[in-house]
Short mmCIF file of C-alpha atoms in Angstrom, two decimals:
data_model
loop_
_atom_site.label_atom_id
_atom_site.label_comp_id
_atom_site.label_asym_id
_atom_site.label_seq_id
_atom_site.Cartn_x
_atom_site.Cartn_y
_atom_site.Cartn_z
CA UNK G 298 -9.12 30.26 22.81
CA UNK G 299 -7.81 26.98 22.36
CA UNK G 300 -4.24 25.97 24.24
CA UNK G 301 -2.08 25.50 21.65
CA UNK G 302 1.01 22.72 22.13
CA UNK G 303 3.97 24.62 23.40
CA UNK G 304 7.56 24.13 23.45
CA UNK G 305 7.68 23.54 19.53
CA UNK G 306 11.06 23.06 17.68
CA UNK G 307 11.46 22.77 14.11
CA UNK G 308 14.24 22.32 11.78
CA UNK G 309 15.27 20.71 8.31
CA UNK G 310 17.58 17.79 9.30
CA UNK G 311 18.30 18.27 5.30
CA UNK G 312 16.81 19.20 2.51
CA UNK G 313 14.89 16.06 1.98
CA UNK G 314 13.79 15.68 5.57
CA UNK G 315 12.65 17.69 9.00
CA UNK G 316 11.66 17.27 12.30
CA UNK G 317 9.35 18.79 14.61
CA UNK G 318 8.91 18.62 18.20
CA UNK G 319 6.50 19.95 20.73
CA UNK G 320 4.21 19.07 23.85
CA UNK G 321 0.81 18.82 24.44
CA UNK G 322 -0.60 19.86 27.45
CA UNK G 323 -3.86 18.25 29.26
CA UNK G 324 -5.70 21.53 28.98
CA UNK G 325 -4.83 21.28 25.08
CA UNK G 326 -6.00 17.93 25.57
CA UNK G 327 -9.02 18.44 27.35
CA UNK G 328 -10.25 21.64 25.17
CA UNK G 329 -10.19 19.23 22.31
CA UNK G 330 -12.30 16.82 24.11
CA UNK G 331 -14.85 19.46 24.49
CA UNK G 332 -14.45 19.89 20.44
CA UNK G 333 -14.81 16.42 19.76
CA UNK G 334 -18.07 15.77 22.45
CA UNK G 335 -20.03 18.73 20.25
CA UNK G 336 -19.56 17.19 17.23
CA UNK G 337 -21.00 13.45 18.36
CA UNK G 338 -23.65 15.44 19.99
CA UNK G 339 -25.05 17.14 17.08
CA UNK G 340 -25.49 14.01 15.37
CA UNK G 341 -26.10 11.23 18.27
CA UNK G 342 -29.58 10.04 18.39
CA UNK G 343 -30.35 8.27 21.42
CA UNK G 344 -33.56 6.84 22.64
CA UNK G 345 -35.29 9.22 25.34
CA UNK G 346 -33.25 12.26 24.48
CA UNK G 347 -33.27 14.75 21.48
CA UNK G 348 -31.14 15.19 18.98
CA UNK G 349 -27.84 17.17 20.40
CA UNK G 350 -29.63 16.58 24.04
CA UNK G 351 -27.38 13.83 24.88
CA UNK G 352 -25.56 14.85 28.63
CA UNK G 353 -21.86 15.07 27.76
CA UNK G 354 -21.30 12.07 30.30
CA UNK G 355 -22.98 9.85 28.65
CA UNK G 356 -21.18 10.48 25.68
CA UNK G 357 -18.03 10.44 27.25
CA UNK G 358 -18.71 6.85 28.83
CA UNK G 359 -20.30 5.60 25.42
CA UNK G 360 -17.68 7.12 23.30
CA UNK G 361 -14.41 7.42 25.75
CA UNK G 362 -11.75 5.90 23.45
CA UNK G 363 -12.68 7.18 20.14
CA UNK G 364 -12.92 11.15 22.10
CA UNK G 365 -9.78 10.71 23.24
CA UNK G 366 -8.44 8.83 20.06
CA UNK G 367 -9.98 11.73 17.88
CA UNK G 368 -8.84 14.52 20.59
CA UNK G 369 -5.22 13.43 20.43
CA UNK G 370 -5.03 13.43 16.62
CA UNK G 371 -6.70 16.92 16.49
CA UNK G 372 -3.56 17.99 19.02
CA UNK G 373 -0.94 16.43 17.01
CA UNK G 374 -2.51 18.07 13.70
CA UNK G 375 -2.15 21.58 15.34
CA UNK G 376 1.22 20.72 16.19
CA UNK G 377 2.14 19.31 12.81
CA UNK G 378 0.59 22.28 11.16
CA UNK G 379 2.52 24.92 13.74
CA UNK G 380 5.44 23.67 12.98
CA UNK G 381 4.85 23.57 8.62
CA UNK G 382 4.67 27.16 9.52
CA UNK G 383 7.61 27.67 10.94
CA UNK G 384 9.72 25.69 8.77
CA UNK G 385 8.59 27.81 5.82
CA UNK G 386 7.30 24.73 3.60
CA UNK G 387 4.73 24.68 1.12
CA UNK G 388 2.25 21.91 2.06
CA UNK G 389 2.71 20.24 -1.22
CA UNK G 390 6.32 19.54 -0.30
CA UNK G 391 5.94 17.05 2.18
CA UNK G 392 5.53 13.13 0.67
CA UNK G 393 3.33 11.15 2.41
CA UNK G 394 2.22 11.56 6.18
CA UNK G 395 4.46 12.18 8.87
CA UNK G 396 5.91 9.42 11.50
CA UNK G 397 5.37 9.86 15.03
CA UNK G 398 8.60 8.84 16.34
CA UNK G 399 8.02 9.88 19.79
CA UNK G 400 4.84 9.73 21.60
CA UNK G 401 5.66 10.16 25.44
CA UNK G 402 3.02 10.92 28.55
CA UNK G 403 4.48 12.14 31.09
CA UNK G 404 3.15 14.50 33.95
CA UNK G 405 -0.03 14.99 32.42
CA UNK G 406 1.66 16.38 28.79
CA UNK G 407 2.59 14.33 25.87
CA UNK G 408 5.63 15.20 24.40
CA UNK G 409 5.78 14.78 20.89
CA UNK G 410 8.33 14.02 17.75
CA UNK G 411 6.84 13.97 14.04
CA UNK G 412 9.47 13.32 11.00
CA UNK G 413 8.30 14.60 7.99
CA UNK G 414 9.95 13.58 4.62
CA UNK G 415 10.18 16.81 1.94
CA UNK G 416 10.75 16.72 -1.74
CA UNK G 417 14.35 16.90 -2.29
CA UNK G 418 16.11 19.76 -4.07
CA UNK G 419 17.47 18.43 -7.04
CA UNK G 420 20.10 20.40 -9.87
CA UNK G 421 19.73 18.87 -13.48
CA UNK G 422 22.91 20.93 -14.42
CA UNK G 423 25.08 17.76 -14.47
CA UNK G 424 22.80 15.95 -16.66
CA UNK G 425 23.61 16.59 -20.13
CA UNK G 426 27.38 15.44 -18.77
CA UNK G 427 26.31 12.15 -18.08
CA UNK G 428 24.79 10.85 -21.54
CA UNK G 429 27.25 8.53 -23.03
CA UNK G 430 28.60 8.74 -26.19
CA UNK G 431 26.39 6.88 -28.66
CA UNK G 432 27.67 5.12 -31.83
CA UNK G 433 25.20 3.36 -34.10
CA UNK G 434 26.48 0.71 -36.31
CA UNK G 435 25.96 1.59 -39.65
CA UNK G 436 23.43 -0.58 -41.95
CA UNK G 437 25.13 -2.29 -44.87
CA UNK G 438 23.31 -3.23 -48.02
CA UNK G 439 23.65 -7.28 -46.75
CA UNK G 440 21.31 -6.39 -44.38
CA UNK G 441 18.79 -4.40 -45.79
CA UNK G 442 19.15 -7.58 -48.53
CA UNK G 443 18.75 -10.04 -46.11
CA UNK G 444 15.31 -8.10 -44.62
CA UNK G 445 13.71 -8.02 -48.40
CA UNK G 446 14.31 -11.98 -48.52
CA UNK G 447 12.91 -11.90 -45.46
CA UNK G 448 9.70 -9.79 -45.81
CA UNK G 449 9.34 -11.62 -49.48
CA UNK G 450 9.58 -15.44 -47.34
CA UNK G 451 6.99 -13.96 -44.89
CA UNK G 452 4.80 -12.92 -47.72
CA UNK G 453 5.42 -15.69 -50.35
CA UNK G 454 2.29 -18.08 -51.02
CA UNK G 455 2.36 -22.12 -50.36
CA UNK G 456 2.74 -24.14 -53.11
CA UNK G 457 2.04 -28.14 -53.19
CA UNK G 458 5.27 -30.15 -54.06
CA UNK G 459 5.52 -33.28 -56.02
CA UNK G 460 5.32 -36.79 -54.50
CA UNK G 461 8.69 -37.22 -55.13
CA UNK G 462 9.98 -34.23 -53.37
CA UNK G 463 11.54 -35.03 -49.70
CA UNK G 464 10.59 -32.83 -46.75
CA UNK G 465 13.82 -30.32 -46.15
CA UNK G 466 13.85 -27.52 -43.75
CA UNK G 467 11.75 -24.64 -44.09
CA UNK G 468 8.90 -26.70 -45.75
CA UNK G 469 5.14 -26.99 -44.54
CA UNK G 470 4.41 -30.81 -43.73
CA UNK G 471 0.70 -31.31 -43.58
CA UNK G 472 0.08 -34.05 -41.62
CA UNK G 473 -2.25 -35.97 -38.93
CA UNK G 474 -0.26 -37.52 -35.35
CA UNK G 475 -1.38 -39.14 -32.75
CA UNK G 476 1.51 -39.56 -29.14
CA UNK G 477 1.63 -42.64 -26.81
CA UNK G 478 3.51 -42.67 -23.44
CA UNK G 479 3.72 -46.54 -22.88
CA UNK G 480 1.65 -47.60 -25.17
CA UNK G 481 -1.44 -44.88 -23.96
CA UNK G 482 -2.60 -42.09 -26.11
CA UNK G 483 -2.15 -38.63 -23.92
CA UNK G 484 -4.64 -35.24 -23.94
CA UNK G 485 -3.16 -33.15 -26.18
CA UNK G 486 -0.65 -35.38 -28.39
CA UNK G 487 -3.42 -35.67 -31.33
CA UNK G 488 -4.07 -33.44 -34.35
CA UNK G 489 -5.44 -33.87 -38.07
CA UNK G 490 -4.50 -32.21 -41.34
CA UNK G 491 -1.64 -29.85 -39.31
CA UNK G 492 0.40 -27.66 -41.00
CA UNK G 493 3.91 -27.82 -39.27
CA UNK G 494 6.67 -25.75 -40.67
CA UNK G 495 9.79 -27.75 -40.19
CA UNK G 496 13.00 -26.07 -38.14
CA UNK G 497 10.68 -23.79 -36.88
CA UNK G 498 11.25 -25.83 -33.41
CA UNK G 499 7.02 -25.54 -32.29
CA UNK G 500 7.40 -29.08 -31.60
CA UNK G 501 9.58 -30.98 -29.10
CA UNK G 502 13.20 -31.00 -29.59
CA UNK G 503 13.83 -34.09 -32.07
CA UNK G 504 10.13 -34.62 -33.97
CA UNK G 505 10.42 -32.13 -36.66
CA UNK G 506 14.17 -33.40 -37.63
CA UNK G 507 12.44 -36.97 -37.87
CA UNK G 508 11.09 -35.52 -40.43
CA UNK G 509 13.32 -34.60 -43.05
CA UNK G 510 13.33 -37.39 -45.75
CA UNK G 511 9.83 -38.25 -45.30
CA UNK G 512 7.40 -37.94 -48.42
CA UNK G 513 3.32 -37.49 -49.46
CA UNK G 514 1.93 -40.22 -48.16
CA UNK G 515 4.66 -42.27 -45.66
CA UNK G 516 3.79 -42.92 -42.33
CA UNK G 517 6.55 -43.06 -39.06
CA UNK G 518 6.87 -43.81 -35.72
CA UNK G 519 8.88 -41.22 -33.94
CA UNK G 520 10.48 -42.12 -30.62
CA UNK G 521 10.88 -38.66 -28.63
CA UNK G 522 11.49 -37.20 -25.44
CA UNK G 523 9.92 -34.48 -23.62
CA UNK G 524 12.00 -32.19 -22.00
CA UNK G 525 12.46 -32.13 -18.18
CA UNK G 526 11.07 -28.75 -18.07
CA UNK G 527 8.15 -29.15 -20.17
CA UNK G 528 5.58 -27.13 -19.42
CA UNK G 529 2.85 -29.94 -18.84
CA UNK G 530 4.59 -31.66 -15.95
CA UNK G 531 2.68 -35.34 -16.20
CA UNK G 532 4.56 -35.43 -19.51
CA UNK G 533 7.74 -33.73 -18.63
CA UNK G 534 11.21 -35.87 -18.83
CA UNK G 535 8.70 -39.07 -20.44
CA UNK G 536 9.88 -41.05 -23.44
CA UNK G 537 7.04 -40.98 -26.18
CA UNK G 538 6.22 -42.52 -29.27
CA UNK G 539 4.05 -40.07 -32.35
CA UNK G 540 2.58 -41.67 -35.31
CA UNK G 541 3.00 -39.34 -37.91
CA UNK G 542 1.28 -39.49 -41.58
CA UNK G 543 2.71 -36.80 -44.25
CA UNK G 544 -0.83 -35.81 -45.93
CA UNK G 545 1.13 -33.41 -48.40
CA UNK G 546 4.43 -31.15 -48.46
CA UNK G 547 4.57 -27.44 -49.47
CA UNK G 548 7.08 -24.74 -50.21
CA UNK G 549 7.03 -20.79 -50.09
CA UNK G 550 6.94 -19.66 -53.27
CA UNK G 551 9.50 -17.01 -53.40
CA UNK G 552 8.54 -13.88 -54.97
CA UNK G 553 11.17 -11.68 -57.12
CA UNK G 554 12.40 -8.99 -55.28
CA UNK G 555 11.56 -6.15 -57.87
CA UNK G 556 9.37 -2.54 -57.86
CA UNK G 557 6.24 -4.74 -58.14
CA UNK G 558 6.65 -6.44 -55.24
CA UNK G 559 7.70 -3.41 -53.43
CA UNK G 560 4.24 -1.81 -54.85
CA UNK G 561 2.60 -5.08 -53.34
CA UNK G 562 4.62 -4.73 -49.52
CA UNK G 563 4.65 -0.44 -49.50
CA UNK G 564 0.76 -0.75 -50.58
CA UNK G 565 -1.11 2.75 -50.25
CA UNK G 566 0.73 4.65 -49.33
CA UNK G 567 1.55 8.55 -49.65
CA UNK G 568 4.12 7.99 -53.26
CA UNK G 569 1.02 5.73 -54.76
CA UNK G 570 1.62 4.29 -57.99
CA UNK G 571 5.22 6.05 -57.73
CA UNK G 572 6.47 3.58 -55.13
CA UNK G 573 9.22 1.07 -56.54
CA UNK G 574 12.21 -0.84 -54.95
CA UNK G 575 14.35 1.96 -54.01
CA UNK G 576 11.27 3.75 -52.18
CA UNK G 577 10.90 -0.19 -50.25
CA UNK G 578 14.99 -0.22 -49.77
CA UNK G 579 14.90 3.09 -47.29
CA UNK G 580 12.59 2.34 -45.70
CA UNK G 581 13.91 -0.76 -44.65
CA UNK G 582 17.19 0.65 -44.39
CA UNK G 583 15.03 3.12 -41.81
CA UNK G 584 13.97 0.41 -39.84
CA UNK G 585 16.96 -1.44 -38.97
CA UNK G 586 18.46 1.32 -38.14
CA UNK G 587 16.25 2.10 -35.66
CA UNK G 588 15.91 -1.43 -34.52
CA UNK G 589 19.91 -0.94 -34.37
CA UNK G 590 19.62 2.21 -32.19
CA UNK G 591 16.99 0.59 -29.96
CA UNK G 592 19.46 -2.51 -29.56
CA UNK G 593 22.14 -0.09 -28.64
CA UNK G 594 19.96 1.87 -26.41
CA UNK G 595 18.67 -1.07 -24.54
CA UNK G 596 21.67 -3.56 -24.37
CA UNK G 597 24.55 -0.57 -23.27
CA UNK G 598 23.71 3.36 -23.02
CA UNK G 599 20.20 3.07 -21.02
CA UNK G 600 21.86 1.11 -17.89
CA UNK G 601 25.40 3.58 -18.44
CA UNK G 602 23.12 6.89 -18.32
CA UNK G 603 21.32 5.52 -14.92
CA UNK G 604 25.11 4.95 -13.26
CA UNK G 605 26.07 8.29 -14.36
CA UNK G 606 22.91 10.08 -13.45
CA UNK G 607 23.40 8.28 -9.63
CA UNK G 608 26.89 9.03 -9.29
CA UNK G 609 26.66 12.61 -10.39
CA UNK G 610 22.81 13.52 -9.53
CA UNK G 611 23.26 13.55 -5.69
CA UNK G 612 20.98 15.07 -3.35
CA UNK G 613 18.91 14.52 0.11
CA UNK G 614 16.89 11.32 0.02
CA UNK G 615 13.40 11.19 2.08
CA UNK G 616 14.23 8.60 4.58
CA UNK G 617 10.65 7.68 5.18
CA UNK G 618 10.53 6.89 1.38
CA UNK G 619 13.89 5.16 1.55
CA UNK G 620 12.21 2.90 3.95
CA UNK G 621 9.16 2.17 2.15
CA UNK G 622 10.83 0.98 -0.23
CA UNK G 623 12.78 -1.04 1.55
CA UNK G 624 9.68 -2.67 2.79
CA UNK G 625 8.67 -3.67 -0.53
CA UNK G 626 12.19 -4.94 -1.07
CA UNK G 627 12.04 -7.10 1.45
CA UNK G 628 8.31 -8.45 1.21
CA UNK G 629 9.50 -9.66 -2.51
CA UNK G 630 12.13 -10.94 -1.19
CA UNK G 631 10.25 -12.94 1.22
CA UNK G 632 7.56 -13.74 -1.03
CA UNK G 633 10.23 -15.30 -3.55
CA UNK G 634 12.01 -17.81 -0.48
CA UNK G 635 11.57 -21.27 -0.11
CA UNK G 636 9.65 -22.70 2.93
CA UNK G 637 12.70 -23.48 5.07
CA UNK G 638 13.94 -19.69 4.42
CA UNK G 639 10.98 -18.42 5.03
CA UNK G 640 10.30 -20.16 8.57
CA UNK G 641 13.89 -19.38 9.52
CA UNK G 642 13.26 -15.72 9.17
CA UNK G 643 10.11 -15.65 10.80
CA UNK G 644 10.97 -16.78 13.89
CA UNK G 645 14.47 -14.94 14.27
CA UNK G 646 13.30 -11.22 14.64
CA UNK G 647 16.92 -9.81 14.66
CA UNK G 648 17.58 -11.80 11.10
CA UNK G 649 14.67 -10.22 9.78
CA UNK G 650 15.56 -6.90 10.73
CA UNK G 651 19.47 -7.60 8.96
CA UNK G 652 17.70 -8.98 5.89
CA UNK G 653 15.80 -6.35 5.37
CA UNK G 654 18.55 -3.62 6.60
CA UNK G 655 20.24 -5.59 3.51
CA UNK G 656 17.78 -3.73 0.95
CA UNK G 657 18.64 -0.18 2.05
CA UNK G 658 21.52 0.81 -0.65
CA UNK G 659 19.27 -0.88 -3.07
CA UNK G 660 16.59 1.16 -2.43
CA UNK G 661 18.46 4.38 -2.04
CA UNK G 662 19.49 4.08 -5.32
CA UNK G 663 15.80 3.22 -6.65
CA UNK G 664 14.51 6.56 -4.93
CA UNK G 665 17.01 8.40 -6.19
CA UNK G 666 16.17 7.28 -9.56
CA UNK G 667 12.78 8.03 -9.26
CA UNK G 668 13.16 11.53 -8.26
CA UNK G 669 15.88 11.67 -11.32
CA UNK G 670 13.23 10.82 -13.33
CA UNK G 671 10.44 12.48 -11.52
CA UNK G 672 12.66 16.00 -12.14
CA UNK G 673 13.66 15.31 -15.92
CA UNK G 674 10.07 14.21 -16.65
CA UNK G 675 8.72 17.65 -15.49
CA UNK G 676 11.03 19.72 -17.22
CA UNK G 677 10.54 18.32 -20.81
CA UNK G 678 6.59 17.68 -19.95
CA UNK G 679 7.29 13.91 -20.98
CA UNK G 680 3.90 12.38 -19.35
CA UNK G 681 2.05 8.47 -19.45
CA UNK G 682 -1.58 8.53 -19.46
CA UNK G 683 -3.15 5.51 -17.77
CA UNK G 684 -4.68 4.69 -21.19
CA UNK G 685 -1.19 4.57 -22.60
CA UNK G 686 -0.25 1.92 -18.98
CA UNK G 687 -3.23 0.02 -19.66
CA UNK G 688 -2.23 -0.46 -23.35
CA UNK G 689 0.77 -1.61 -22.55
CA UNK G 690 -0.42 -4.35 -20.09
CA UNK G 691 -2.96 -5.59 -22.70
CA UNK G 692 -0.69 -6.21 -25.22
CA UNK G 693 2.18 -7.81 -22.99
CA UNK G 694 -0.68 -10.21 -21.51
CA UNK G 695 -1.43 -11.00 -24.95
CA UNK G 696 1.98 -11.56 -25.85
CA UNK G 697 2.76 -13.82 -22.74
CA UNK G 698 -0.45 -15.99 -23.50
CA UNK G 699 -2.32 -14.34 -20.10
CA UNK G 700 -5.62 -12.66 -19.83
CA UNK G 701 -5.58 -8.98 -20.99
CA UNK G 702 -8.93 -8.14 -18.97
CA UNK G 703 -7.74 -10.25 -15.97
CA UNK G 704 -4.40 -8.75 -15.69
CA UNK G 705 -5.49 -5.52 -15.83
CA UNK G 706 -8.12 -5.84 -12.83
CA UNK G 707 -5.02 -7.17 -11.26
CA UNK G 708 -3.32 -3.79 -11.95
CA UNK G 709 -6.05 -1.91 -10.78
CA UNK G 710 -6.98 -3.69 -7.73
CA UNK G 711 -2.99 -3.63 -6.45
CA UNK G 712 -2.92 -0.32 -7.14
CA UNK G 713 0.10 -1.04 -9.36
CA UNK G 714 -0.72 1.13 -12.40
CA UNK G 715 1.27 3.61 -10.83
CA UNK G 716 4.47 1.47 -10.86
CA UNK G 717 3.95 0.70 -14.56
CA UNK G 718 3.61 4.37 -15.90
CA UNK G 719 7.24 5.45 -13.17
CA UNK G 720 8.70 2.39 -15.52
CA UNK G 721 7.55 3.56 -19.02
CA UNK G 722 8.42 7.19 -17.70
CA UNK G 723 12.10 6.12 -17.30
CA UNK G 724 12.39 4.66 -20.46
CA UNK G 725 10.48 7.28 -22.54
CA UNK G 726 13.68 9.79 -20.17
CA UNK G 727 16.55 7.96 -20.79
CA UNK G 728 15.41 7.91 -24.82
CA UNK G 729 14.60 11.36 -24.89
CA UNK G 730 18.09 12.07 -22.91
CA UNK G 731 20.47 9.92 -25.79
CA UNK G 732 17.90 11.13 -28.75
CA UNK G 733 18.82 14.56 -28.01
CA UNK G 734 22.25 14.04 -27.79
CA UNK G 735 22.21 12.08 -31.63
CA UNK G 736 20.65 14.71 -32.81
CA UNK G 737 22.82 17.12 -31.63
CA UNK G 738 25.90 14.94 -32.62
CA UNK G 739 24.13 14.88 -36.71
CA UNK G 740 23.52 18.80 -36.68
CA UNK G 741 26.86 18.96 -35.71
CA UNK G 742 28.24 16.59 -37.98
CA UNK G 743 26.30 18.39 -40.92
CA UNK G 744 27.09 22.33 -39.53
CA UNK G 745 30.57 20.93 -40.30
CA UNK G 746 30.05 18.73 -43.66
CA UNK G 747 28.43 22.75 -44.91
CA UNK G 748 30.95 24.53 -43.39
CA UNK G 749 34.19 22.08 -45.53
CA UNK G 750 32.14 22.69 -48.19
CA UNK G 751 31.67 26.47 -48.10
CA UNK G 752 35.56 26.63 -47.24
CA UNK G 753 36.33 24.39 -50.52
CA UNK G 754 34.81 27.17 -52.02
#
């Protein structure tokens, strides 16, 4: 029978974190040895002996550091796993792989110290407590006008204008240009028969404006400048000149705003020929108010839940989680410093070590939200499949002008998918949190509208 390491010590520092500590002895040591030796025997071909033939010292003078590596490891396992046992944890409790904190020969034993970081306890009770009050603004009929002339602007046709009209804002100037930075045409400043809706501020700050006045047929010289922040920096903060040519000027056509057109914007759908204006009116009126409830959500109650949930969610943190985080804390930091900063950090160890130390309530706070989350998710079986992360990355590459299939590879390749569904968990939580309390607040509110009315009675 194998020694087993002696002397073994376990205890829960907290609830979130333990300790265990034992020794292993050389006969421990050298009974694992043995172990290892077997296995690299049964598989070691060498030339001029058979297979599992090989004399042990050979082995052990061919294979002497990775026997003792693998010995050593099989020691601390036995220890690690001795003292799961007597802590009473369930395996699939402890995050992550312990940290030897100790490692000490001495006398022919190694004494030994493993941390092991558990998953916390954590009591939802207080959670309910900590949604804010939520008060939507209420849509007025300006609004839900406003939206209709908007929807019938977005959907009204182009219409040609008479060679008398003058370009105002909001028309469509067709027309050909051509840029020169001292005198020299630049890539990019040219294009023929474009349709350029004016105040709708695609082009530099100061061309469309030039503009207004202009009819079918006039040609200009614009004098512009490009702003210092352009994003093409060999034109950025340059004085240019564009010769412009109006081709032809057009209008939207503005449809009126009646139970046709609603027929023409609802299209098929489920009322059918029985759609008219006051079928299009709620559901626009349904719209903005949800677009007013998201605004809410996002701007004020999200970031007030999170403060409540950390000041009244408390529990053990894992510290070896704590500090991982704090190691990606500080490597974005790092990444994100100038040259200068960067150097002076490097090369002053016990800076690096403050800077980083710097990170730690951040990141206890960020681990405590992600157990938060973690917990709620579980109980109301709110889940993100990595279709649903990939989507999401697709269409915010598209919408930031970047590579869907590119960015995604990056995703994958980081290992960062992870990080994106923890993000869309905690907002799908923190909605599900203040939805639950509206609709709570309008069964309320309409248990009590019934219950005035039945007492009327």
């Amino acid at each position: 029978m194998d020694s087993q390491p002696s002397n073994i010590q376990a205890h829960k520092i907290n609830t979130a974190n333990a300790s265990i500590n034992g020794t292993i002895f050389a006969k421990t040591l050298e009974q694992k040895q043995e172990g290892v030796i077997k296995k690299i025997s049964k598989s070691l071909k060498l030339d001029g002996f058979r297979k599992g033939k090989v004399p042990k010292q050979l082995i052990l003078s061919r294979y002497k550091d990775q026997i003792e590596q693998d010995s050593r490891q099989e020691a601390v396992q036995d220890l690690l796993q001795a003292g799961v046992k007597d802590l009473e944890v369930i395996p699939g409790d402890i995050l992550g792989n312990p940290s030897i904190i100790k490692f000490e020969e001495k006398d022919g034993a190694i004494d030994v110290e493993l941390r092991l970081s558990l998953r916390p306890d954590i009591d939802l009770q207080k959670v309910e407590s900590c949604v804010p009050d939520i008060k939507i603004p209420a849509i007025s009929q300006k609004k839900i006008d406003d939206r209709l002339k908007e929807i019938a602007k977005n959907r009204a046709p182009l219409g040609e204008m008479a060679e008398t009209h003058t370009i105002q804002k909001d028309d469509v100037a067709t027309i050909d240009f051509e840029g020169f930075i001292e005198g020299v045409a630049f890539d990019g400043g040219k294009a023929e028969n474009y349709n350029l809706t004016i105040g709708s501020n695609q082009f530099i700050p100061g061309f469309e404006d030039s503009l207004l006045g202009m009819k079918k047929g006039e040609e200009k010289t614009i004098k512009v400048t490009f702003p210092k922040d352009y994003q093409t920096t060999n034109l950025a903060g340059k004085d240019a000149e564009f010769k412009v040519k109006i081709h032809k000027v057009s209008q939207k056509q503005l449809p009126k705003i009646d139970d046709a057109f609603a027929k023409s914007v609802l299209g098929e759908n489920i009322l059918g020929d029985n759609a008219n204006l006051e079928t299009l009116k709620n559901d626009v009126k349904t719209q903005l108010e949800l677009e007013a409830k998201t605004e809410v959500y996002n701007k004020e109650l999200k970031d007030k839940l999170l403060m409540a949930l950390i000041k009244e969610i408390v529990f053990d943190l894992p510290e070896q989680i704590v500090e991982q985080e704090m190691d990606i804390l500080f490597r974005n930091a790092l990444n994100a410093m100038t040259k200068e900063e960067f150097e002076s950090i490097k090369n002053d160890e016990q800076k690096a070590r403050k800077k980083r130390e710097s990170f730690k309530v951040e990141a206890q706070k960020s681990v405590q939200v992600t157990f938060i989350m973690d917990a709620l998710a579980k109980k109301h079986n709110i889940t993100i499949s990595d279709n649903e992360a990939l989507q999401t990355i697709y269409y915010e590459s598209m919408l930031t002008g970047q590579d869907p299939k590119n960015m995604i590879e990056y995703y994958k390749s980081n290992n960062l998918l992870p990080v994106v569904k923890m993000a869309m968990i905690e907002d799908r939580v923190l909605n599900f949190l203040l939805d639950s309390k509206l609709d709570n607040a309008k069964k309320e509110s309409q248990q009590s509208q019934a219950e005035s009315k039945q007492n009327s009675k």
